[in-house]
Amino acid sequence: MSERFDQVPIAGNIIKPGNATQYKTGGWRAERPVHTPDNCLWIKNGTCGRCWILCPDSAVRLIEKDGKYSYEYDYDYCKGCGICANECPTQSIRMESE
Amino acid sequence: MTKQVPQSEIRIEGLTGDAAIAHALKQCDIDVLSAYPITPQTIIVEDFQKFAADGEVKTRVIPVESEHSALSACVGASALGARVATASASAGLALMWEILYCAASMRQPIVLAVANRALSAPINIHNDWSDTYGARDSGFIQLYCQSCQEAYDTTIMAFKIAEDHRVLLPVMVCIDGFILSHNVERVEMLPDKAVQDFVGVRVPYQVLDPDNPITMGPLCLTDYYFEFKEQQDRAMKAVPEVYKAVEAEFKEMTGRSYGVVEKYMTDDADIIVFTHSTPAGTAKAVVNAMREKGEKVGLLRLKMFRPFPAEQVREAVKKAKAVAVFEKCMSFGAPSNPLALELRTALYDLEKKPMVTDFVIGLGGRDVPPTTIVDGIEKTKKYLQERSAPMYETLGVRK
Ligand code: SF4
Ligand code: SF4
């Protein structure tokens, strides 16, 4: 994201194949989702996962390790659309200004 | 080292401007021609298709259903490394609009011959410059020709300029519709081999190749778009130098050259006529006649409108008392019209500036006789005395 005009390939040609993980959409974000674990069904018993299913940028990470459930965002990709906060049945997510 | 072509090898033909361009395209050995016929460009495509049908060229001719497709096919073929040309005019050029920007921004060295024609409405098939002036910011190089010989020569040079890796931009070779496209003039044609040696084989910068896949023309947002535009602007700025070198080589071969501007009796002129294409020929006759009467007038003919050779123009006119612009285009609602706008911008930094008068002439093919040019010069003389001139006015319209 910081190459000068004379360091980028001509005409925007992409000379090495890549995939969408290289588009870091997090830079678009005006609001960020903040998660409170108290009522979250995933943290409580490993169910629900609506935010994980519905996030259009796969920016929600629901993690299970040795029977313990944890929750995090990948802010490189979360573009702050607020769908997760809107869809959470337990209001465990709120949107905060960046 | 380019050698001069001996006179005995030169074929002299009577050709229309369109035919001259078709012959030049043939001799440049283009790989693909994709075009849709539109008056007054039609002969270019017709003649070229005849060459293809008779087996005189190896070119793949792609007849398409519209100009949008014509230029799209050109962009695709050019991306594969082919030497590509198309031709258009007026509404056809307008229909290419979206792809004009793609061709230029994707840095494809396509040659697009344009027989300048007015735009609708009312529908008009005759000459003015509204079509290519409208496309002036599309990123195409624009070269305007005054004769059929120049149309032939410029088409040949266009490929060499466009394909130079310092440039990599498409070129519009413009001739006045009907006035040049359909009038037969004496054209000196070079032998095929001389043209092919001069133009050489296209060495593409990057190509679409299944073995080494790349993506061309992808989505590019706020993070990089601006950088690519900077690149494009720098490429445009490199054009005059490349043009000069290509033309010098062409001159060695043929003895002919045109320059980005042509100065005709400008050195001591009080009033300089500034125009291009066929009105420049009329203006030259007017200058000759007025010089015989002892009037200090001159002509500055612009060949390259994009990039605009501001420095050369400034240098050529800075000692004059006035510059009278004659242009076949209107920029509705602008303070003056495109050619005068460019000139005024180029002169703005001069401490002592000549007065600029701007005359819109010949819209929709309205005849531009010598009297129209004289009329503009006389008005300019009057405005010089009054020390004030209108920003622009129309000449030759009934009012
Ligand atoms: S705000 Fe939108 S992008 Fe960010 S985690 Fe929630 S659903 Fe995904
Ligand atoms: S939608 Fe709400 S409750 Fe469900 S997993 Fe996400 S944060 Fe937890």
XYZ file of C-alpha atoms and ligand atoms in Angstrom:
513
model
C 0.000 0.000 0.000
C 2.943 2.323 -0.010
C 4.738 1.876 -3.339
C 5.415 5.001 -5.346
C 3.954 5.457 -8.828
C 7.206 4.303 -10.432
C 7.371 1.146 -8.316
C 4.000 -0.300 -9.315
C 3.534 -2.386 -12.470
C 2.359 -0.516 -15.552
C -1.376 0.094 -16.071
C -2.386 -1.739 -12.908
C -1.443 -5.085 -14.416
C -1.249 -7.817 -11.822
C 1.853 -9.760 -12.691
C 1.761 -12.267 -9.841
C -1.381 -14.269 -9.139
C -2.877 -13.737 -5.708
C -6.231 -13.972 -3.976
C -8.692 -11.836 -2.090
C -6.808 -12.175 1.204
C -4.460 -9.553 -0.235
C -7.258 -6.983 -0.257
C -7.186 -5.655 3.294
C -10.655 -4.185 3.482
C -10.179 -3.059 7.106
C -9.022 0.348 5.892
C -12.594 1.208 4.866
C -13.922 0.987 8.462
C -15.616 3.963 10.108
C -16.996 1.979 13.067
C -15.565 -1.113 14.704
C -17.510 -3.933 16.329
C -16.640 -4.504 19.970
C -17.548 -7.814 21.574
C -18.581 -8.351 25.220
C -18.308 -12.005 26.166
C -20.797 -11.991 29.124
C -23.931 -13.149 27.252
C -22.327 -14.492 24.098
C -23.697 -17.964 23.399
C -20.496 -19.043 21.698
C -18.396 -18.209 24.772
C -21.004 -19.765 27.089
C -21.575 -23.079 25.383
C -20.149 -23.055 21.838
C -23.479 -22.459 20.089
C -25.014 -19.695 17.988
C -22.180 -18.331 15.725
C -24.552 -16.046 13.816
C -21.967 -13.306 13.610
C -19.475 -15.800 12.196
C -21.924 -17.028 9.563
C -23.184 -13.621 8.532
C -20.011 -11.555 8.385
C -19.529 -10.858 4.657
C -15.777 -10.502 5.101
C -15.137 -13.565 7.263
C -13.657 -11.207 9.815
C -15.154 -12.981 12.845
C -12.999 -15.709 14.324
C -14.743 -18.209 16.604
C -12.107 -20.400 18.157
C -12.385 -23.615 20.094
C -9.396 -25.123 21.843
C -9.530 -27.967 24.385
C -13.242 -27.367 24.961
C -12.701 -23.661 25.641
C -14.428 -21.143 23.386
C -12.988 -17.750 22.464
C -13.949 -14.934 20.139
C -12.022 -12.334 18.143
C -12.158 -10.009 15.148
C -9.682 -9.752 12.331
C -9.586 -6.002 11.938
C -7.490 -6.284 8.775
C -10.675 -7.367 7.021
C -13.616 -6.134 9.145
C -14.968 -3.172 7.210
C -17.357 -2.128 9.933
C -20.674 -2.880 8.220
C -22.354 -3.683 11.529
C -24.153 -6.817 10.347
C -22.720 -8.850 13.228
C -23.942 -6.323 15.799
C -27.357 -6.154 14.175
C -27.813 -9.908 14.023
C -26.483 -10.902 17.456
C -29.468 -12.277 19.458
C -27.902 -11.362 22.799
C -26.664 -7.838 21.941
C -23.144 -8.919 22.697
C -21.684 -6.723 19.974
C -21.750 -2.926 19.826
C -20.374 -0.616 17.157
C -17.945 2.081 18.245
C -16.559 4.947 16.210
C -12.987 4.436 15.025
C 20.455 3.753 -39.536
C 17.521 4.541 -41.771
C 18.434 5.003 -45.407
C 16.810 7.419 -47.781
C 14.425 5.654 -50.137
C 15.512 6.358 -53.723
C 12.979 8.227 -55.837
C 12.792 5.279 -58.272
C 11.279 3.079 -55.543
C 8.562 5.565 -54.622
C 5.112 4.943 -56.053
C 3.063 8.019 -56.742
C -0.694 7.530 -56.507
C -3.789 9.645 -56.386
C -5.381 8.705 -53.069
C -8.098 10.015 -50.801
C -7.107 10.624 -47.185
C -8.991 7.486 -46.164
C -7.279 5.381 -48.859
C -3.897 6.789 -47.869
C -4.502 5.609 -44.306
C -5.711 2.178 -45.483
C -2.511 1.775 -47.542
C -0.362 2.847 -44.602
C -2.102 0.312 -42.336
C -1.494 -2.378 -44.917
C 2.185 -1.552 -45.182
C 2.580 -1.460 -41.404
C 1.597 -5.134 -41.519
C -0.985 -4.886 -38.753
C -2.144 -8.126 -37.131
C -5.709 -7.137 -36.347
C -8.129 -4.571 -37.680
C -11.432 -4.426 -35.903
C -13.770 -1.720 -37.079
C -17.301 -0.653 -37.785
C -17.893 1.561 -40.801
C -19.099 5.095 -40.240
C -19.144 8.026 -42.641
C -16.674 9.545 -43.539
C -14.253 6.915 -42.281
C -15.846 4.087 -44.303
C -13.298 3.940 -47.105
C -10.517 3.083 -44.673
C -12.300 -0.089 -43.600
C -13.630 -0.895 -47.078
C -10.229 -0.581 -48.704
C -8.563 -2.567 -45.977
C -11.128 -5.348 -46.201
C -10.433 -5.515 -49.909
C -6.724 -6.007 -49.171
C -7.652 -8.784 -46.749
C -10.086 -10.445 -49.167
C -7.468 -10.356 -51.939
C -4.893 -11.938 -49.665
C -2.652 -8.885 -49.754
C -2.430 -8.778 -45.950
C -2.253 -11.421 -43.264
C -4.334 -9.239 -40.975
C -7.240 -10.721 -39.077
C -10.156 -8.408 -39.875
C -12.909 -8.498 -37.267
C -16.213 -7.011 -38.420
C -18.203 -6.071 -35.331
C -21.679 -4.792 -34.574
C -20.628 -1.462 -33.052
C -17.665 0.788 -32.341
C -17.803 -0.132 -28.667
C -17.032 -3.688 -29.713
C -14.530 -2.571 -32.354
C -12.298 -0.908 -29.823
C -12.919 -3.631 -27.237
C -11.631 -6.223 -29.714
C -8.651 -3.978 -30.393
C -7.832 -3.751 -26.690
C -8.038 -7.528 -26.344
C -5.884 -8.184 -29.402
C -3.369 -5.561 -28.367
C -3.142 -7.119 -24.904
C -2.079 -10.318 -26.671
C 0.776 -8.436 -28.306
C -0.768 -7.829 -31.732
C -0.269 -4.657 -33.768
C -3.768 -3.291 -33.934
C -5.696 -0.524 -35.658
C -9.234 0.711 -35.999
C -10.975 3.724 -37.482
C -13.956 5.831 -36.522
C -15.664 9.219 -36.520
C -18.360 11.239 -34.798
C -21.072 9.106 -33.184
C -18.889 6.041 -33.663
C -16.119 7.607 -31.650
C -18.682 8.622 -29.050
C -19.803 5.003 -28.836
C -16.194 3.983 -28.215
C -15.949 6.411 -25.304
C -15.791 3.983 -22.431
C -13.201 1.858 -24.203
C -11.103 4.870 -25.244
C -10.240 5.251 -21.579
C -9.590 1.511 -21.217
C -7.256 1.485 -24.238
C -5.272 4.456 -22.976
C -5.229 3.466 -19.315
C -4.285 -0.120 -20.143
C -1.437 1.415 -22.145
C -2.261 -0.368 -25.387
C -0.521 1.168 -28.434
C -3.533 1.062 -30.759
C -3.740 3.357 -33.780
C -7.177 4.871 -34.289
C -7.742 6.786 -37.513
C -10.467 9.393 -37.213
C -12.126 11.233 -40.082
C -13.283 14.200 -38.011
C -17.034 14.689 -38.191
C -19.653 16.704 -36.306
C -21.777 15.145 -33.577
C -25.580 15.015 -33.432
C -28.103 16.551 -33.189
C -29.128 17.440 -35.836
C -27.438 14.552 -37.576
C -24.609 15.837 -39.711
C -21.993 13.847 -41.565
C -19.629 16.710 -42.346
C -16.459 17.930 -40.803
C -15.703 19.624 -37.556
C -13.569 18.613 -34.608
C -16.211 18.038 -31.944
C -15.598 14.289 -31.916
C -11.874 14.174 -31.192
C -11.864 17.362 -29.106
C -14.408 15.683 -26.876
C -11.990 12.779 -26.499
C -9.050 15.012 -25.707
C -8.818 13.874 -22.090
C -9.145 10.155 -22.812
C -5.378 9.645 -22.764
C -4.933 9.212 -26.523
C -2.172 11.036 -28.340
C -3.830 13.231 -30.982
C -2.145 14.091 -34.270
C -3.962 16.227 -36.860
C -3.098 16.047 -40.549
C -3.393 18.662 -43.270
C -2.938 16.557 -46.410
C -3.401 13.016 -47.686
C 0.376 12.643 -47.779
C 0.528 13.651 -44.146
C -2.262 11.197 -43.283
C -0.199 8.409 -44.856
C 3.052 9.466 -43.205
C 1.484 10.065 -39.792
C -0.204 6.672 -39.701
C 3.161 4.997 -40.272
C 4.862 7.092 -37.602
C 1.967 6.587 -35.180
C 2.764 2.905 -34.571
C 6.386 3.657 -33.820
C 5.449 6.391 -31.354
C 2.692 4.383 -29.691
C 4.744 1.205 -29.318
C 7.813 2.921 -27.860
C 8.158 1.651 -24.293
C 8.590 5.177 -22.968
C 5.118 5.922 -24.329
C 2.808 2.896 -24.691
C -0.229 5.004 -25.436
C -2.789 4.813 -28.246
C -2.765 7.413 -31.026
C -5.567 9.126 -32.899
C -4.564 10.083 -36.431
C -7.102 12.736 -37.406
C -8.078 13.958 -40.851
C -10.882 16.347 -41.722
C -13.932 14.376 -42.818
C -14.714 14.672 -46.549
C -12.334 17.620 -47.009
C -9.437 15.199 -46.669
C -11.062 11.795 -46.271
C -12.741 11.937 -49.686
C -10.509 14.236 -51.734
C -7.901 12.711 -53.989
C -4.401 14.086 -53.680
C -0.943 13.115 -54.881
C 0.580 10.701 -52.384
C 4.134 9.410 -52.492
C 4.068 5.841 -51.247
C 7.071 4.078 -49.806
C 7.997 0.499 -50.703
C 6.492 -2.078 -48.301
C 9.885 -3.153 -47.047
C 10.968 0.376 -46.197
C 7.816 0.856 -44.105
C 8.216 -2.500 -42.390
C 11.866 -1.854 -41.589
C 10.968 1.573 -40.255
C 8.087 0.445 -38.054
C 9.773 -2.815 -37.049
C 8.132 -5.638 -35.145
C 6.045 -4.734 -32.127
C 7.814 -5.643 -28.912
C 5.040 -5.702 -26.335
C 5.792 -4.623 -22.802
C 3.547 -7.208 -21.176
C 1.207 -9.691 -22.834
C -1.567 -12.055 -21.917
C 0.099 -15.445 -22.028
C -1.379 -18.656 -20.580
C 2.095 -19.878 -19.616
C 2.849 -16.736 -17.639
C -0.545 -15.556 -16.454
C -1.076 -11.899 -15.593
C -4.213 -9.839 -15.089
C -4.799 -6.690 -17.140
C -7.311 -3.980 -16.353
C -8.234 -5.172 -12.845
C -10.181 -3.290 -10.187
C -8.030 -0.647 -8.563
C -9.372 1.599 -5.858
C -8.147 4.445 -3.720
C -4.959 2.644 -2.755
C -3.315 2.649 -6.215
C -5.456 4.319 -8.920
C -3.807 7.714 -8.486
C -0.334 6.196 -8.964
C -1.357 4.672 -12.308
C -2.653 8.044 -13.478
C 0.680 9.612 -12.546
C 2.394 6.936 -14.679
C 0.049 7.718 -17.573
C 0.696 11.427 -17.320
C 4.456 10.849 -17.348
C 4.061 8.657 -20.441
C 2.206 11.525 -22.166
C 4.978 13.890 -21.225
C 7.499 11.567 -22.896
C 5.666 11.785 -26.220
C 7.244 14.945 -27.726
C 10.751 13.564 -27.355
C 9.802 10.214 -28.886
C 7.840 11.968 -31.633
C 10.889 14.069 -32.471
C 13.150 11.026 -32.736
C 10.648 9.059 -34.832
C 10.114 11.986 -37.141
C 13.836 12.578 -37.544
C 14.202 8.972 -38.662
C 11.245 9.331 -41.001
C 12.815 12.440 -42.478
C 16.000 10.560 -43.233
C 13.965 8.036 -45.163
C 11.613 10.391 -46.994
C 12.826 13.949 -46.647
C 9.461 14.837 -45.096
C 8.739 16.035 -41.569
C 6.027 18.095 -39.924
C 7.008 18.915 -36.348
C 4.599 19.170 -33.427
C 3.948 22.681 -34.714
C 4.655 24.128 -38.131
C 5.833 27.731 -38.185
C 5.026 29.659 -41.355
C 6.256 33.244 -41.517
C 5.801 33.626 -37.769
C 9.174 35.130 -36.901
C 8.316 38.762 -37.692
C 4.517 38.442 -37.732
C 2.304 40.887 -35.845
C -0.712 38.621 -36.154
C -0.351 34.850 -36.120
C -3.153 32.561 -37.224
C -3.299 29.489 -34.982
C -5.189 26.448 -36.258
C -4.702 22.912 -37.570
C -5.896 20.393 -40.155
C -7.314 21.724 -43.425
C -8.064 25.312 -42.307
C -4.285 25.628 -41.961
C -3.922 25.122 -45.719
C -6.467 27.871 -46.401
C -4.753 30.086 -43.859
C -1.406 29.571 -45.575
C -2.853 30.912 -48.837
C -4.282 33.881 -46.930
C -0.923 34.564 -45.296
C 0.769 34.481 -48.705
C -1.749 36.926 -50.187
C -1.584 39.295 -47.225
C 2.211 39.203 -47.144
C 2.218 40.331 -50.774
C 0.325 43.396 -49.623
C 2.991 43.952 -46.996
C 0.955 42.790 -44.004
C 2.900 41.038 -41.302
C 0.848 37.921 -40.751
C 1.956 34.346 -40.141
C 0.574 30.903 -39.464
C 1.258 28.503 -36.647
C -0.141 25.110 -37.530
C -0.620 22.697 -34.657
C 0.024 19.070 -35.484
C -0.058 17.567 -32.007
C -3.003 18.563 -29.843
C -2.346 15.894 -27.189
C 0.033 16.254 -25.567
C -0.230 19.992 -26.163
C 3.209 21.379 -27.100
C 2.807 24.437 -24.884
C 6.473 25.402 -24.893
C 6.853 25.402 -28.667
C 3.587 27.294 -29.086
C 4.614 29.902 -26.511
C 7.998 30.312 -28.152
C 6.500 30.705 -31.627
C 3.942 33.374 -30.758
C 5.458 35.328 -27.887
C 6.722 38.207 -30.039
C 3.458 38.671 -31.940
C 0.912 41.350 -31.111
C -2.007 38.960 -31.471
C -2.822 35.305 -32.088
C -6.037 34.589 -33.968
C -7.335 31.100 -33.184
C -9.570 29.391 -35.736
C -11.248 26.255 -34.445
C -13.960 23.909 -35.640
C -15.374 23.094 -32.241
C -17.380 24.641 -29.450
C -17.129 24.049 -25.758
C -20.604 25.076 -24.709
C -20.557 27.194 -21.587
C -16.778 27.500 -21.413
C -15.092 30.923 -21.320
C -13.691 30.165 -24.760
C -13.253 27.120 -26.939
C -10.833 24.194 -26.625
C -7.966 25.335 -28.837
C -8.040 28.895 -27.487
C -8.295 27.591 -23.913
C -5.114 25.589 -24.442
C -3.341 28.551 -26.014
C -4.406 30.989 -23.308
C -3.199 28.581 -20.627
C 0.138 28.187 -22.418
C 0.579 31.960 -22.606
C -0.617 32.822 -19.109
C 2.828 32.913 -17.511
C 4.327 35.224 -20.134
C 4.934 38.712 -18.838
C 4.118 40.331 -22.169
C 1.340 38.338 -23.804
C -0.073 38.638 -27.300
C -3.800 39.299 -27.479
C -5.755 36.104 -28.184
C -8.816 36.185 -30.403
C -10.890 33.046 -30.826
C -13.030 32.303 -33.866
C -15.314 29.290 -34.107
C -15.537 28.318 -37.765
C -16.860 25.610 -40.045
C -19.173 23.730 -37.664
C -20.982 20.828 -39.330
C -18.895 21.205 -42.473
C -19.750 24.861 -43.116
C -17.249 26.005 -45.734
C -14.201 27.891 -44.513
C -13.149 30.021 -47.502
C -10.122 32.324 -47.360
C -12.480 35.239 -46.698
C -13.397 33.708 -43.320
C -9.740 33.713 -42.289
C -9.308 37.273 -43.623
C -12.397 38.311 -41.698
C -10.889 36.960 -38.461
C -7.573 38.681 -39.105
C -9.300 42.017 -39.828
C -11.345 41.703 -36.649
C -8.174 40.943 -34.722
C -6.555 44.105 -36.128
C -9.548 46.117 -34.976
C -9.490 44.539 -31.504
C -5.785 45.312 -31.243
C -6.513 48.984 -31.885
C -9.338 48.945 -29.362
C -7.136 46.980 -26.917
C -9.986 44.638 -26.150
C -11.456 41.552 -27.762
C -14.378 39.250 -27.016
C -13.405 35.887 -25.508
C -14.679 34.222 -28.675
C -17.037 34.684 -31.577
C -18.435 32.641 -34.437
C -17.535 33.316 -38.054
C -19.517 32.126 -41.041
C -22.847 31.699 -39.261
C -25.865 33.713 -40.489
C -26.658 36.316 -37.851
S -18.856 -5.266 11.291
Fe -19.341 -6.332 9.384
S -17.344 -6.830 8.570
Fe -16.994 -6.328 10.699
S -17.079 -8.257 11.756
Fe -19.136 -7.393 11.848
S -20.175 -8.284 10.093
Fe -17.980 -8.590 9.760
S -24.064 -13.606 17.281
Fe -23.762 -12.761 19.311
S -24.222 -14.454 20.646
Fe -23.983 -15.318 18.665
S -21.857 -15.948 18.651
Fe -21.923 -13.902 17.766
S -21.569 -12.551 19.468
Fe -22.059 -14.516 20.338
